CSV table of C-alpha atoms and ligand atoms in Angstrom, one decimal:
chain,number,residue,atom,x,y,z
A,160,UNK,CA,0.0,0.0,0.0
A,161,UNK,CA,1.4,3.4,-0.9
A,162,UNK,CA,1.9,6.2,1.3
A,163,UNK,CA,0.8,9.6,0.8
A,164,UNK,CA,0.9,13.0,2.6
A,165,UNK,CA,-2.6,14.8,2.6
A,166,UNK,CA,-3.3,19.2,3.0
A,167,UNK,CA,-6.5,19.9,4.4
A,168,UNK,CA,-7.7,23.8,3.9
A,169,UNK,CA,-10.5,24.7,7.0
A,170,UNK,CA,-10.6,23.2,10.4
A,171,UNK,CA,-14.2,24.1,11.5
A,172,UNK,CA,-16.1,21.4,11.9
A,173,UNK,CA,-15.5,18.8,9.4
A,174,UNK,CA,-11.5,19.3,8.7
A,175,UNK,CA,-10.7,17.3,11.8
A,176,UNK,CA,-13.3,14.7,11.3
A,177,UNK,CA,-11.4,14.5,7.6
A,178,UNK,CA,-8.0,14.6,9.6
A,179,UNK,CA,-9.0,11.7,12.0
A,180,UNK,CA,-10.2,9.6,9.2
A,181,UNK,CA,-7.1,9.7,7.0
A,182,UNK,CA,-5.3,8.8,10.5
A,183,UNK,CA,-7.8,5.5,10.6
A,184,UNK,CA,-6.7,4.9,7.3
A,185,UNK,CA,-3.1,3.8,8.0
A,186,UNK,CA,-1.2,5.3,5.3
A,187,UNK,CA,-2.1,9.1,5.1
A,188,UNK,CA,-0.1,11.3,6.9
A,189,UNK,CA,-1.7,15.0,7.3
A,190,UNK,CA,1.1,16.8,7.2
A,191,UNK,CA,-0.2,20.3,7.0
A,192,UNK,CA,-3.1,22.5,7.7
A,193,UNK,CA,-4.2,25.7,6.4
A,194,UNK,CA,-6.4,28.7,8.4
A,195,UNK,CA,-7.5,32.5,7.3
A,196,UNK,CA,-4.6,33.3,9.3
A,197,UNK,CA,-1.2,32.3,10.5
A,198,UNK,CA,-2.1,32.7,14.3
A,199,UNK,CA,-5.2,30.2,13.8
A,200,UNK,CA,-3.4,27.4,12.0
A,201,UNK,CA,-0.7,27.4,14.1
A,202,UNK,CA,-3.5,27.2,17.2
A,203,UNK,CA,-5.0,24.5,15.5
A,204,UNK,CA,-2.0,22.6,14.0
A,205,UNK,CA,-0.8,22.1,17.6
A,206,UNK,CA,-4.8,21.0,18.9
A,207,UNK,CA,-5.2,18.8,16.1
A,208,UNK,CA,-1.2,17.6,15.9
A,209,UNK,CA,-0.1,18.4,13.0
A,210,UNK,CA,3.1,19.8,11.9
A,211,UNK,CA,3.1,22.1,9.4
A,212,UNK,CA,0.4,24.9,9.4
A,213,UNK,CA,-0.2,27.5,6.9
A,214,UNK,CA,-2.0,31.2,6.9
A,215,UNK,CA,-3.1,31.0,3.2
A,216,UNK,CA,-4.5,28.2,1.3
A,217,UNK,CA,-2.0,28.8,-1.5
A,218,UNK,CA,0.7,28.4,0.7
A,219,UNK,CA,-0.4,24.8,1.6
A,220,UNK,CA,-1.2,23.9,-2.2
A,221,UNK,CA,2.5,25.1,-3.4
A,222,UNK,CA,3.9,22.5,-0.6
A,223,UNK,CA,5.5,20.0,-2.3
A,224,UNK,CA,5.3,17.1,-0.4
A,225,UNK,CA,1.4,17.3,-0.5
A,226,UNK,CA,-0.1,14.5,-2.7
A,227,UNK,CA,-4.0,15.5,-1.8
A,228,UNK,CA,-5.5,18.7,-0.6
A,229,UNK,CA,-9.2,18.5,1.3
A,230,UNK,CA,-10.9,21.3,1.0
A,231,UNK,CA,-13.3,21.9,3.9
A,232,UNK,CA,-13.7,26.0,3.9
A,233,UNK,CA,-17.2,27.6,4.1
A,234,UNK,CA,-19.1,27.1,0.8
A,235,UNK,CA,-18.2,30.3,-0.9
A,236,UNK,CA,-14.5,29.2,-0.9
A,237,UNK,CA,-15.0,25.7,-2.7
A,238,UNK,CA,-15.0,27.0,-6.1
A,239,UNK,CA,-12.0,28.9,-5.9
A,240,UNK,CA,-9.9,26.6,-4.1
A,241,UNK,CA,-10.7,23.7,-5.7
A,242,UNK,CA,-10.0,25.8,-9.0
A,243,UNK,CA,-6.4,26.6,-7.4
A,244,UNK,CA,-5.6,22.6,-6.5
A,245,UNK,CA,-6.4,21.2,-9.7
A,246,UNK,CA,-4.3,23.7,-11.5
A,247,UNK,CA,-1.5,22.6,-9.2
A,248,UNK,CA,-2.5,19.2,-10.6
A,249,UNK,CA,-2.9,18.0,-7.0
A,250,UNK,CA,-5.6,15.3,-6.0
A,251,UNK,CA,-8.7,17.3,-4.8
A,252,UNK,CA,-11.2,16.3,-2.0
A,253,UNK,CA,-13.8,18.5,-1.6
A,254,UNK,CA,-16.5,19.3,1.0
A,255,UNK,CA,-20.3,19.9,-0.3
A,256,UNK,CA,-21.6,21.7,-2.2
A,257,UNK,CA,-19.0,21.0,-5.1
A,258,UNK,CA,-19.9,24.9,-5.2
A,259,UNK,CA,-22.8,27.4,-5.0
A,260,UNK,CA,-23.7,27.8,-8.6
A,261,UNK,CA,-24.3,25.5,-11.1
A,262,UNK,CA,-22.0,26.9,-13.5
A,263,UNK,CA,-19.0,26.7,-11.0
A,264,UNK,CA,-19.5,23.1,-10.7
A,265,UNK,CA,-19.8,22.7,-14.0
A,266,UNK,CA,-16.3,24.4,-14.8
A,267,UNK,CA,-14.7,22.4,-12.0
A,268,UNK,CA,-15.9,19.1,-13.7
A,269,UNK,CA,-14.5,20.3,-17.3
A,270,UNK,CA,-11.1,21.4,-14.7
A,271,UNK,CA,-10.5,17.9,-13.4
A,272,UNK,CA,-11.1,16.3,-16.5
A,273,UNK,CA,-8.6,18.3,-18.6
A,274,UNK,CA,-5.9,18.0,-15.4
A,275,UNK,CA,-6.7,14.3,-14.9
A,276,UNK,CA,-6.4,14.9,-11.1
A,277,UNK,CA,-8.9,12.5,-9.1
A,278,UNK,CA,-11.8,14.0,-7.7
A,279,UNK,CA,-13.8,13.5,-4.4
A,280,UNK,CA,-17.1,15.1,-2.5
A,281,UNK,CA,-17.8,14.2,0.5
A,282,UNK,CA,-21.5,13.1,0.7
A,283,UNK,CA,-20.6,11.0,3.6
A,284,UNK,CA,-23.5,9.4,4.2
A,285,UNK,CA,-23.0,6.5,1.2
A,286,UNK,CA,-20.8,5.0,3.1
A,287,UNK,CA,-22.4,3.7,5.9
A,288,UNK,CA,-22.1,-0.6,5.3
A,289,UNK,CA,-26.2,-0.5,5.5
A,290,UNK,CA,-26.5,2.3,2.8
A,291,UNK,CA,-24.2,0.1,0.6
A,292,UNK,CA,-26.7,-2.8,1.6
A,293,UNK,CA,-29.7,-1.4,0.4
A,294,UNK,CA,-28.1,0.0,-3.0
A,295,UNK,CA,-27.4,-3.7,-3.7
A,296,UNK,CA,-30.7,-4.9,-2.4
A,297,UNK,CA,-31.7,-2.1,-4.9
A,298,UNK,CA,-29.5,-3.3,-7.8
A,299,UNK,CA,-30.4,-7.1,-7.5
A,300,UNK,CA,-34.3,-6.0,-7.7
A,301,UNK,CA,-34.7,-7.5,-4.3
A,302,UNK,CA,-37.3,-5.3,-3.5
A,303,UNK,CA,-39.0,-6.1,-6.9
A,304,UNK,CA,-39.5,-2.9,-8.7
A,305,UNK,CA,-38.9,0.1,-7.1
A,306,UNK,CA,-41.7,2.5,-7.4
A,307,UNK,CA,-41.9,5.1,-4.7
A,308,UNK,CA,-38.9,6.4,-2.3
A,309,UNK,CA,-39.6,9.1,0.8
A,310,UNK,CA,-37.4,10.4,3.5
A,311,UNK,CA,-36.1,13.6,5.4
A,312,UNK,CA,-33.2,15.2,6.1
A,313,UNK,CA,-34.4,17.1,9.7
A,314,UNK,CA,-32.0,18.9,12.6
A,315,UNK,CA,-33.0,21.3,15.2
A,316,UNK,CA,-29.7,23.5,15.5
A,317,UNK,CA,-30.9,26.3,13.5
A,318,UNK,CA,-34.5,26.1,15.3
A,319,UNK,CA,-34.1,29.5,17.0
A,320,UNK,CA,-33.9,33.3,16.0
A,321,UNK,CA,-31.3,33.6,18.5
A,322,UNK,CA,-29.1,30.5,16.9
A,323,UNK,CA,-26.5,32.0,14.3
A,324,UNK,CA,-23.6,30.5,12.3
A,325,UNK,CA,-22.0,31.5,8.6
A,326,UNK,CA,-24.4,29.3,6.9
A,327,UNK,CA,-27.1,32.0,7.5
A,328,UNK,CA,-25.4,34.5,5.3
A,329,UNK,CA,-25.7,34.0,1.7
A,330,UNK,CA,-22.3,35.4,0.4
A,331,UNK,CA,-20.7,32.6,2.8
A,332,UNK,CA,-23.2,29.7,2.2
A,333,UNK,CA,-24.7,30.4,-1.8
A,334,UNK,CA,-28.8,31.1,-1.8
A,335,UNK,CA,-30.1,27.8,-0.5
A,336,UNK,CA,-29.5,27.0,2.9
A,337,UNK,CA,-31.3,24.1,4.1
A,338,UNK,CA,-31.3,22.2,0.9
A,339,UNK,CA,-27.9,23.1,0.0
A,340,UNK,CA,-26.5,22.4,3.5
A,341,UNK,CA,-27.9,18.9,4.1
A,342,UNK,CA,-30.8,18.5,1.5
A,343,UNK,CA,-27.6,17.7,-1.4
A,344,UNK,CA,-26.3,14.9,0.9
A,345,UNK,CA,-30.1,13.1,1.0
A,346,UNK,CA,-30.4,13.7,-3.0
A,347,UNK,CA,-26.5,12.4,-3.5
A,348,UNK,CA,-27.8,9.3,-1.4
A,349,UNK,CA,-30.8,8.7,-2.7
A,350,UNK,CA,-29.6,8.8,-6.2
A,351,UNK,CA,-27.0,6.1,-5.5
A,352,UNK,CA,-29.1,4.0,-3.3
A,353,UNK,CA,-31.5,3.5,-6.6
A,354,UNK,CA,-28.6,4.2,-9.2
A,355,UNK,CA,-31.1,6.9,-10.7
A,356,UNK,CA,-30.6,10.3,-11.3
A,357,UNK,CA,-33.4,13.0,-10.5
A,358,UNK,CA,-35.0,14.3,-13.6
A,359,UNK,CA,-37.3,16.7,-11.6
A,360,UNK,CA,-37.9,18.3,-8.5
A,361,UNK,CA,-41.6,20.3,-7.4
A,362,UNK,CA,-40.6,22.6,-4.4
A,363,UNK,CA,-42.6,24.2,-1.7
A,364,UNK,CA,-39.7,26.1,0.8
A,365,UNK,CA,-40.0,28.5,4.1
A,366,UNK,CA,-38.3,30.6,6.1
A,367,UNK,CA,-39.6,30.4,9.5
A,368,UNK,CA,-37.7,33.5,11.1
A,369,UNK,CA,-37.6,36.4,8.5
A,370,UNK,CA,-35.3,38.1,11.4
A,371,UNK,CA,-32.4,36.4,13.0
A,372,UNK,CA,-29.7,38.0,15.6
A,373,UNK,CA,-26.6,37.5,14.8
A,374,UNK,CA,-23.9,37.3,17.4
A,375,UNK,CA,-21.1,39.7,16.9
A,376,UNK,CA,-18.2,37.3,17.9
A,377,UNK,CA,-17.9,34.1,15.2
A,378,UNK,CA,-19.4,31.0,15.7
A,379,UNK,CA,-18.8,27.3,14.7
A,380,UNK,CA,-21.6,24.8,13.3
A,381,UNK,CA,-23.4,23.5,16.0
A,382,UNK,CA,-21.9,25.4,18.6
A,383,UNK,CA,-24.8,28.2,18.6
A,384,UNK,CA,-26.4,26.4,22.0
A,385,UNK,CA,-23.8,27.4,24.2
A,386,UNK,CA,-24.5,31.5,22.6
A,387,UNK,CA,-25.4,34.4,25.2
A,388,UNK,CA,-28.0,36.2,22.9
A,389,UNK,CA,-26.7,39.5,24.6
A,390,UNK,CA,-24.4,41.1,21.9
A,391,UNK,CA,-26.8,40.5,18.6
A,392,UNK,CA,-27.9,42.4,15.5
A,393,UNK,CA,-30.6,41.6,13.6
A,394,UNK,CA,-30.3,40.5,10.4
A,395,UNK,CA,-32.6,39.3,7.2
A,396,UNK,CA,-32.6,36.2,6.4
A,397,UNK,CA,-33.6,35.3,2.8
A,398,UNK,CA,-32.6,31.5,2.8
A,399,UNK,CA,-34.4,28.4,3.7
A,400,UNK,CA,-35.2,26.6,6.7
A,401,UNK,CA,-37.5,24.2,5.7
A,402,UNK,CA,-38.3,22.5,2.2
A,403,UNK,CA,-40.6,19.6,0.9
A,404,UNK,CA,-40.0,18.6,-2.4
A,405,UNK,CA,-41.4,16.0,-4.6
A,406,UNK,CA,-39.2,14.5,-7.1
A,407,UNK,CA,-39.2,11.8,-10.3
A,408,UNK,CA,-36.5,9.8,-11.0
A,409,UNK,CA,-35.2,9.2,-14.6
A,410,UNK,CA,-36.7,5.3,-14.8
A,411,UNK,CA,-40.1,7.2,-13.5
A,412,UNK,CA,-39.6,6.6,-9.7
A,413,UNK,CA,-41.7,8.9,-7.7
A,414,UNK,CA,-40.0,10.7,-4.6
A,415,UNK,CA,-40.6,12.9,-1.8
A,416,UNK,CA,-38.4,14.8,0.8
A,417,UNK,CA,-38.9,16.7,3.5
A,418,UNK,CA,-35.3,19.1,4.3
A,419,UNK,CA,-35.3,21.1,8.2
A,420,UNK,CA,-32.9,22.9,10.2
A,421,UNK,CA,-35.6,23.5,12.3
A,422,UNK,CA,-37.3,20.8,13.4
A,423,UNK,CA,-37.2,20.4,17.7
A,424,UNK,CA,-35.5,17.3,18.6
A,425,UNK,CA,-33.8,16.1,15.4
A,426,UNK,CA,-30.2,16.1,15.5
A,427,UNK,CA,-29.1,14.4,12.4
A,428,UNK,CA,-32.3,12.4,11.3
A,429,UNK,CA,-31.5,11.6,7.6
A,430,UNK,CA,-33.6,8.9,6.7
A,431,UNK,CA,-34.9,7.1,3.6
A,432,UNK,CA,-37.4,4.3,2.6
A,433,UNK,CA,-37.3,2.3,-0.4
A,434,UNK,CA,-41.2,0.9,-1.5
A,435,UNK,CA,-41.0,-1.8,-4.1
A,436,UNK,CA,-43.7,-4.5,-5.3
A,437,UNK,CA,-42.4,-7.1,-2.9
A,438,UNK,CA,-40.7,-5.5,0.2
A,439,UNK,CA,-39.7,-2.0,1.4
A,440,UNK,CA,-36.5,-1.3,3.1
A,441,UNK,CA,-35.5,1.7,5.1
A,442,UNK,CA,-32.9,3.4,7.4
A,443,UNK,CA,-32.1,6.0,9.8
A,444,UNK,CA,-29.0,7.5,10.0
A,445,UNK,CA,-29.2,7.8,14.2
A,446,UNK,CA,-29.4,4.0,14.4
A,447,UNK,CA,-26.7,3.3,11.2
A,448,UNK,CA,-26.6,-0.5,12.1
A,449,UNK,CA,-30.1,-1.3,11.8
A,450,UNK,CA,-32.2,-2.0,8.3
A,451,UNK,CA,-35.7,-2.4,8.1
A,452,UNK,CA,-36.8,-4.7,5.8
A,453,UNK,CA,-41.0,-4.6,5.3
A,454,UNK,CA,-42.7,-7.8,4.3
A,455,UNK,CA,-46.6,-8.1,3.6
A,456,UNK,CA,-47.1,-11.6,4.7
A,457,UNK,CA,-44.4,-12.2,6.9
A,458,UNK,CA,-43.2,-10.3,10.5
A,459,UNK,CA,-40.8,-7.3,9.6
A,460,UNK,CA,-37.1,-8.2,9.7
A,461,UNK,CA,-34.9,-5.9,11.5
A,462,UNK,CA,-31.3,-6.8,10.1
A,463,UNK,CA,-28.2,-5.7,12.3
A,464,UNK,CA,-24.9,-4.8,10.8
A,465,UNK,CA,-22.6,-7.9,10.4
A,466,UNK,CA,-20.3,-8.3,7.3
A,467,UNK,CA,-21.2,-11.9,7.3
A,468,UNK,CA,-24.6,-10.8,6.6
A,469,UNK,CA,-23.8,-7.8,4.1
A,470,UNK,CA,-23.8,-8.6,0.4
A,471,UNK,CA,-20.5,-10.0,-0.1
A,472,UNK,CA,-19.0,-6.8,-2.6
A,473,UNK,CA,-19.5,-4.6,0.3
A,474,UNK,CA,-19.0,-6.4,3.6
A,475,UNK,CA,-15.5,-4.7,4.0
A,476,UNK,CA,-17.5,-1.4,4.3
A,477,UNK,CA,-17.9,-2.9,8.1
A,478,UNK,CA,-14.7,-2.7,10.2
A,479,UNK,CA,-15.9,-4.2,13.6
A,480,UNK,CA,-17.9,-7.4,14.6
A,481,UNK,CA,-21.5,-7.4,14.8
A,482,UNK,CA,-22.9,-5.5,17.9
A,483,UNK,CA,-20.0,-3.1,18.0
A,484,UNK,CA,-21.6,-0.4,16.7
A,485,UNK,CA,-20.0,2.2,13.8
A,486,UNK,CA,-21.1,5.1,13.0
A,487,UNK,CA,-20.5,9.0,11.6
A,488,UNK,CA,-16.7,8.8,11.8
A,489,UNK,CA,-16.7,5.3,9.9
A,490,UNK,CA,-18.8,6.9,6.7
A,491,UNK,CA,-16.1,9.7,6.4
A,492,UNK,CA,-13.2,6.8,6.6
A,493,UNK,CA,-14.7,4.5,4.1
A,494,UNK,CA,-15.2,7.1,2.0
A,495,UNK,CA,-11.7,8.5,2.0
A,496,UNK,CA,-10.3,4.9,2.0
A,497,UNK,CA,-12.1,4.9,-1.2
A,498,UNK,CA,-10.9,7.6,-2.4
A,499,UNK,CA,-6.9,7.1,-1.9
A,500,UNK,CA,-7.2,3.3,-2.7
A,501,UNK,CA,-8.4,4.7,-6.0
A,502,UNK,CA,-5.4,7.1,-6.1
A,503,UNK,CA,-3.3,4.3,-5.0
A,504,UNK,CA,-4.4,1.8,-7.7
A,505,UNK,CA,-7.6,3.4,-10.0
A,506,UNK,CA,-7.8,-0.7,-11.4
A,507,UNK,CA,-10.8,-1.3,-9.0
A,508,UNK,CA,-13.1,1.4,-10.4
A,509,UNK,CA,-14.4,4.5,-9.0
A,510,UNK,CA,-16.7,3.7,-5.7
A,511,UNK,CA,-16.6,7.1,-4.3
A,512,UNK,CA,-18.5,10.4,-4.9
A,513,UNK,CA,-16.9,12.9,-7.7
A,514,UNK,CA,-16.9,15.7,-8.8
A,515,UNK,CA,-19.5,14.6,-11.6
A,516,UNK,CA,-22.2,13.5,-8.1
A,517,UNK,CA,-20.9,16.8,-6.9
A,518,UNK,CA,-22.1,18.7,-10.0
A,519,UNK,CA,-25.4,17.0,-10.0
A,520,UNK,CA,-26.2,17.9,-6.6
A,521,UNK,CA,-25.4,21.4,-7.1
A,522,UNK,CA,-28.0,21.1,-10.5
A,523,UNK,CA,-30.4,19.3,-8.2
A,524,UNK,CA,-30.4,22.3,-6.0
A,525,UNK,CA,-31.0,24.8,-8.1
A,526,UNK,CA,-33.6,23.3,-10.1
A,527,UNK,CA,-35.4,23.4,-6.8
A,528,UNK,CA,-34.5,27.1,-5.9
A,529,UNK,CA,-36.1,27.5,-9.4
A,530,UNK,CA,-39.3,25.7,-8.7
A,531,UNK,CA,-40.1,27.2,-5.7
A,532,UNK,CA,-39.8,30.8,-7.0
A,533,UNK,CA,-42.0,29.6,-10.0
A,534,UNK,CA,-44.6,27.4,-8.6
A,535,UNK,CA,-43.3,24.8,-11.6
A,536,UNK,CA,-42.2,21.2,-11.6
A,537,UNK,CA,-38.1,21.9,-13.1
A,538,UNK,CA,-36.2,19.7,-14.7
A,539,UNK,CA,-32.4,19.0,-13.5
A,540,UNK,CA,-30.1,20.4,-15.6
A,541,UNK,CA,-26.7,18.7,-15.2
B,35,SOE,C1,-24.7,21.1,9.5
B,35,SOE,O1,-26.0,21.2,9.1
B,35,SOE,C2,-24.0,19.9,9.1
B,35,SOE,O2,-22.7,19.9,9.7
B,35,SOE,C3,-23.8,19.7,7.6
B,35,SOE,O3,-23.0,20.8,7.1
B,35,SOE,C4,-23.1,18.4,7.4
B,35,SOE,O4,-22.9,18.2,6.0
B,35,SOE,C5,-23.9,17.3,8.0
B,35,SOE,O5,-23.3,16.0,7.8
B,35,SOE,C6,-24.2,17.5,9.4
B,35,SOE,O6,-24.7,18.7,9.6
């Protein structure tokens, strides 16, 4: 197995869960980190343990020893900095959204095509070993034919005016909020849970506060709880905060979603059901080793995660024995294992998400931006 040495760009809140990943992995070493200024990264190269640290992104691109970079900055940066790795012909692992317009991630694709640098997004959630299970029960037709899929994407952290954080403010996070934040990692698993791409989205979206009051020191994602509302301005908010969309597949498939950021009591309930003419199956992503399989004339089966149990081609997407429960840190490895095995040796095939997934989810969201300002089913333009 070859070694290589990995840059990661932004150490909010998913840079270190990228940076203890590649550690799982075995034969990445993160060698340098990159902040908006020299005094953070070298704060957070000594928390996270890491020995280079750099004040610019470009800075940590020119490094030569770097094989990958990870870029996981605030939306408004992926465009650019993905643009500036691939011209520096580096391997380029992205954070979602690919970008936040659909022409962006449409140039990046046409960028890592003419560079032939491999390309990665991080919809995280394919990776889970029961997500791979049900994209196989999927592919083998063991659910007969699949006619109808629902699910939601719901969290609570947003669920007050007083709770602020970058992704409220369009110039960081692009025009959709909800849908762009954590509707694009449903659609990107949905899509390869069936192996069928959206054609078309209807979508009915609200903004619950039309005021919010932002904080005037900075706060990280998820960390808005622990706020004293004291020192606040108000602001406008013109983003989402709550979607339902309905959706048809390319083969006809009928779909329908429901996106929140502000629903009390749901942390991280992403959650999809499969309905085909002989079983359903679904899962929830806050009890990742548990399928539900739906029979008509027999007692529900409730399946546990054990690789002896998982289709055979995926099995290895388990790392521990059954009843030793994985979870949110394991989706991230498997999918960066993925990704460097394919760096490593590309003979096995791509099995990861890419820049083309990260293009479609981008199209995907703004066909629904699009429908809801119209009132008109739109058709995904990718
Ligand atoms: C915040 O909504 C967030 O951190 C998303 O940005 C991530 O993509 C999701 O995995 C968890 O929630």
């Amino acid at each position: 197995m070859k070694k290589f040495k990995a840059g990661i760009i932004g150490t909010g809140y998913i840079g270190p869960a990228h940076i203890e990943a590649l550690r799982r992995l075995g034969n990445v070493e993160v060698v340098a980190i990159a902040e908006a200024t020299k005094e953070i990264a070298k704060k957070k190269a000594r928390e996270l343990g890491v020995p280079k640290s750099y004040g610019t992104y470009k800075e940590l691109i020119n490094d030569e020893e770097i094989d990958v970079v990870h870029n996981c900055t605030p939306n408004h940066l992926h465009y650019e900095i993905n643009c500036a790795i691939i011209d520096a012909g580096k391997h380029v692992v992205s954070e979602k959204p690919l970008a936040t317009t659909v022409a962006e991630s449409a140039d990046l694709v046409r960028r890592v095509r003419s560079k032939g640098v491999v390309h990665a997004v991080n919809f995280n959630y394919r990776y889970y070993p029961l997500v791979q299970h049900a994209a196989m029960m999927a592919r083998n037709n063991e659910c007969g034919r699949i006619f109808a899929v629902q699910g939601c994407y719901m969290q609570d952290w947003l669920l007050y005016d007083t709770d602020w954080n970058w992704r409220l403010e369009p110039q960081f996070a692009g025009k959709s909020r909800a849908m762009a934040d954590i509707g694009s990692h449903w659609f990107d698993m949905i899509q390869f849970v069936l192996g069928q791409r959206i054609k078309r989205v209807f979508a009915d979206l609200l903004t619950v506060h039309e005021y919010r009051k932002k904080p005037v020191k900075q706060v990280e994602t998820f960390a808005g709880k622990t706020l004293n509302a004291s020192e606040c301005i108000p602001v406008k908010i013109d983003t989402e905060d709550y979607g339902q969309i309905l959706i048809e597949f390319a083969n006809g498939t009928k779909g329908m979603v429901c996106v929140s950021q502000v629903s009390a009591g749901r942390k991280n309930h992403i959650v999809f059901e499969l309905n085909g003419t002989e079983k359903s199956v679904w899962w929830d992503q806050e009890r990742p080793n548990e399928l539900m399989l739906g029979l008509r004339n027999e007692l529900n089966r409730h399946m546990l995660k054990d690789s002896i149990l998982l289709h055979k081609e995926i099995a290895d997407y388990a790392h521990y024995p059954a009843g030793h429960n994985e979870g949110y840190p394991s989706c991230v490895k498997n999918f960066c294992r993925n990704v460097y095995r394919y760096i490593d040796d590309p003979s096995g095939g791509v099995d990861f998400s890419t820049f083309d997934d990260g293009h479609n989810a981008v199209a995907v969201i703004e066909a629904i931006m699009q429908s809801a300002q119209t009132g008109k089913w739109i058709s995904v333009e990718a």
